[in-house]
Amino acid sequence: MTQHVSDVMTRDPVTVEPQTSVTVVARMMRDEDIGAVLVAEGERLRGLVSDRDLVVRAVAEGSDPNRTTVADACSDDLVTVKPDDDVGRAVEVMREHSVRRVPVVDEGQHAVGIVSVGDLAIERDPESALGDISAARSNK
């Protein structure tokens, strides 16, 4: 039976405006226990910022995290999948683009979720080390 991205994705992703400071986003990630936030201008998805992006593109550069915005730290060359794509398509996209998280968008290109390597590991091989770790984390 084919599984769809909608079956494994994290729904209702946290979204911020591009001018949101790195500090505010880092606190949101801590408080929500998440590793990525979508960046959108109104309804338009502009990018994805991960905890790693904040460190590598802002903190490591010596930028003031209170003045640096997520627009300066986010990945803006986005690849996306649709909720009705099969899980194999999400795996292909992640491999092809060397990414660990992919925004899920509807037909109008509105973000409806995020699918991560961890989500796929839980679904495809829950007994694997990554599946085990990801499942434990999602049960918090």
Tab-separated table of C-alpha atoms in Angstrom:
chain	number	residue	atom	x	y	z
A	1	MET	CA	0.000	0.000	0.000
A	2	THR	CA	1.392	3.390	-0.997
A	3	GLN	CA	1.858	5.815	1.828
A	4	HIS	CA	1.525	9.507	1.265
A	5	VAL	CA	3.561	12.340	2.703
A	6	SER	CA	0.437	13.464	4.578
A	7	ASP	CA	0.584	10.219	6.566
A	8	VAL	CA	4.038	10.939	8.030
A	9	MET	CA	4.517	14.713	7.962
A	10	THR	CA	4.427	17.054	10.926
A	11	ARG	CA	1.304	19.170	10.500
A	12	ASP	CA	0.816	22.857	11.269
A	13	PRO	CA	4.447	23.942	10.952
A	14	VAL	CA	5.695	26.929	12.902
A	15	THR	CA	6.046	29.882	10.535
A	16	VAL	CA	7.684	33.279	10.999
A	17	GLU	CA	8.074	36.437	8.942
A	18	PRO	CA	11.482	37.062	7.290
A	19	GLN	CA	12.273	40.019	9.574
A	20	THR	CA	11.973	37.916	12.745
A	21	SER	CA	15.232	37.933	14.693
A	22	VAL	CA	17.420	34.868	15.018
A	23	THR	CA	17.078	35.147	18.816
A	24	VAL	CA	13.283	34.978	18.672
A	25	VAL	CA	13.382	31.974	16.326
A	26	ALA	CA	15.956	30.163	18.479
A	27	ARG	CA	13.695	30.616	21.507
A	28	MET	CA	10.694	29.346	19.533
A	29	MET	CA	12.671	26.252	18.555
A	30	ARG	CA	13.639	25.664	22.167
A	31	ASP	CA	10.140	26.221	23.522
A	32	GLU	CA	8.405	24.120	20.842
A	33	ASP	CA	11.170	21.466	20.824
A	34	ILE	CA	11.568	21.709	17.043
A	35	GLY	CA	14.559	21.941	14.742
A	36	ALA	CA	13.108	23.929	11.849
A	37	VAL	CA	10.785	26.843	11.205
A	38	LEU	CA	9.290	27.948	7.908
A	39	VAL	CA	9.817	31.525	6.752
A	40	ALA	CA	6.891	33.121	4.927
A	41	GLU	CA	5.849	36.556	3.734
A	42	GLY	CA	2.109	36.520	4.170
A	43	GLU	CA	0.953	33.422	2.306
A	44	ARG	CA	4.174	33.066	0.273
A	45	LEU	CA	6.637	30.467	1.536
A	46	ARG	CA	10.075	32.017	1.329
A	47	GLY	CA	12.406	29.614	3.104
A	48	LEU	CA	13.172	27.188	5.873
A	49	VAL	CA	15.515	27.885	8.759
A	50	SER	CA	16.939	25.069	10.841
A	51	ASP	CA	18.759	25.152	14.143
A	52	ARG	CA	21.932	24.378	12.182
A	53	ASP	CA	21.289	27.337	9.849
A	54	LEU	CA	21.089	29.651	12.859
A	55	VAL	CA	24.459	28.442	14.100
A	56	VAL	CA	26.324	28.291	10.776
A	57	ARG	CA	24.867	31.351	9.046
A	58	ALA	CA	24.410	33.705	11.984
A	59	VAL	CA	26.218	32.790	15.190
A	60	ALA	CA	29.414	31.456	13.562
A	61	GLU	CA	29.626	34.584	11.426
A	62	GLY	CA	29.663	36.732	14.554
A	63	SER	CA	26.342	38.373	13.739
A	64	ASP	CA	24.286	39.923	16.518
A	65	PRO	CA	21.423	37.410	16.867
A	66	ASN	CA	19.082	40.154	18.103
A	67	ARG	CA	19.630	42.174	14.922
A	68	THR	CA	20.107	39.368	12.424
A	69	THR	CA	16.889	38.242	10.787
A	70	VAL	CA	15.945	34.783	9.654
A	71	ALA	CA	15.929	36.135	6.097
A	72	ASP	CA	19.720	36.288	6.455
A	73	ALA	CA	19.975	32.761	7.852
A	74	CYS	CA	17.310	30.728	6.051
A	75	SER	CA	17.641	28.388	3.126
A	76	ASP	CA	15.725	30.052	0.345
A	77	ASP	CA	16.384	27.593	-2.478
A	78	LEU	CA	13.442	25.494	-1.374
A	79	VAL	CA	12.333	22.173	-2.666
A	80	THR	CA	8.876	21.055	-1.627
A	81	VAL	CA	6.587	18.059	-1.802
A	82	LYS	CA	2.821	17.793	-1.800
A	83	PRO	CA	0.724	15.980	0.819
A	84	ASP	CA	-0.491	13.441	-1.744
A	85	ASP	CA	3.019	12.615	-3.019
A	86	ASP	CA	4.102	9.157	-2.022
A	87	VAL	CA	6.727	8.817	0.688
A	88	GLY	CA	9.250	7.563	-1.864
A	89	ARG	CA	9.069	10.934	-3.623
A	90	ALA	CA	10.003	12.718	-0.387
A	91	VAL	CA	12.982	10.382	0.030
A	92	GLU	CA	14.092	11.100	-3.565
A	93	VAL	CA	13.859	14.866	-3.039
A	94	MET	CA	15.875	14.702	0.187
A	95	ARG	CA	18.575	12.569	-1.432
A	96	GLU	CA	18.761	14.631	-4.611
A	97	HIS	CA	19.041	17.942	-2.754
A	98	SER	CA	20.926	16.699	0.331
A	99	VAL	CA	18.357	18.081	2.764
A	100	ARG	CA	16.928	16.650	5.973
A	101	ARG	CA	13.615	18.500	6.005
A	102	VAL	CA	11.223	19.425	3.219
A	103	PRO	CA	8.206	21.729	3.438
A	104	VAL	CA	4.910	20.179	2.389
A	105	VAL	CA	2.729	22.527	0.340
A	106	ASP	CA	-0.795	22.300	-1.007
A	107	GLU	CA	-1.848	23.120	-4.568
A	108	GLY	CA	-1.816	26.844	-3.738
A	109	GLN	CA	1.772	26.552	-2.450
A	110	HIS	CA	0.675	27.164	1.160
A	111	ALA	CA	2.699	25.315	3.769
A	112	VAL	CA	0.704	22.550	5.432
A	113	GLY	CA	3.540	20.594	7.028
A	114	ILE	CA	7.160	19.522	7.106
A	115	VAL	CA	8.500	16.055	6.473
A	116	SER	CA	11.867	15.138	7.960
A	117	VAL	CA	14.362	12.329	7.701
A	118	GLY	CA	13.253	11.344	11.214
A	119	ASP	CA	9.589	11.144	10.132
A	120	LEU	CA	10.585	8.866	7.278
A	121	ALA	CA	12.832	6.725	9.473
A	122	ILE	CA	9.994	6.095	11.918
A	123	GLU	CA	7.728	5.081	9.045
A	124	ARG	CA	10.163	3.055	6.960
A	125	ASP	CA	12.307	1.384	9.614
A	126	PRO	CA	11.131	2.054	13.174
A	127	GLU	CA	13.708	-0.426	14.526
A	128	SER	CA	16.662	1.493	13.058
A	129	ALA	CA	18.741	3.728	15.316
A	130	LEU	CA	17.342	6.866	13.663
A	131	GLY	CA	13.804	5.496	13.814
A	132	ASP	CA	14.251	4.680	17.515
A	133	ILE	CA	15.664	8.116	18.338
A	134	SER	CA	13.047	9.954	16.301
A	135	ALA	CA	10.172	7.981	17.821
A	136	ALA	CA	11.441	8.651	21.335
A	137	ARG	CA	11.705	12.360	20.592
A	138	SER	CA	8.197	12.569	19.127
A	139	ASN	CA	6.737	10.969	22.261
A	140	LYS	CA	7.913	13.823	24.496
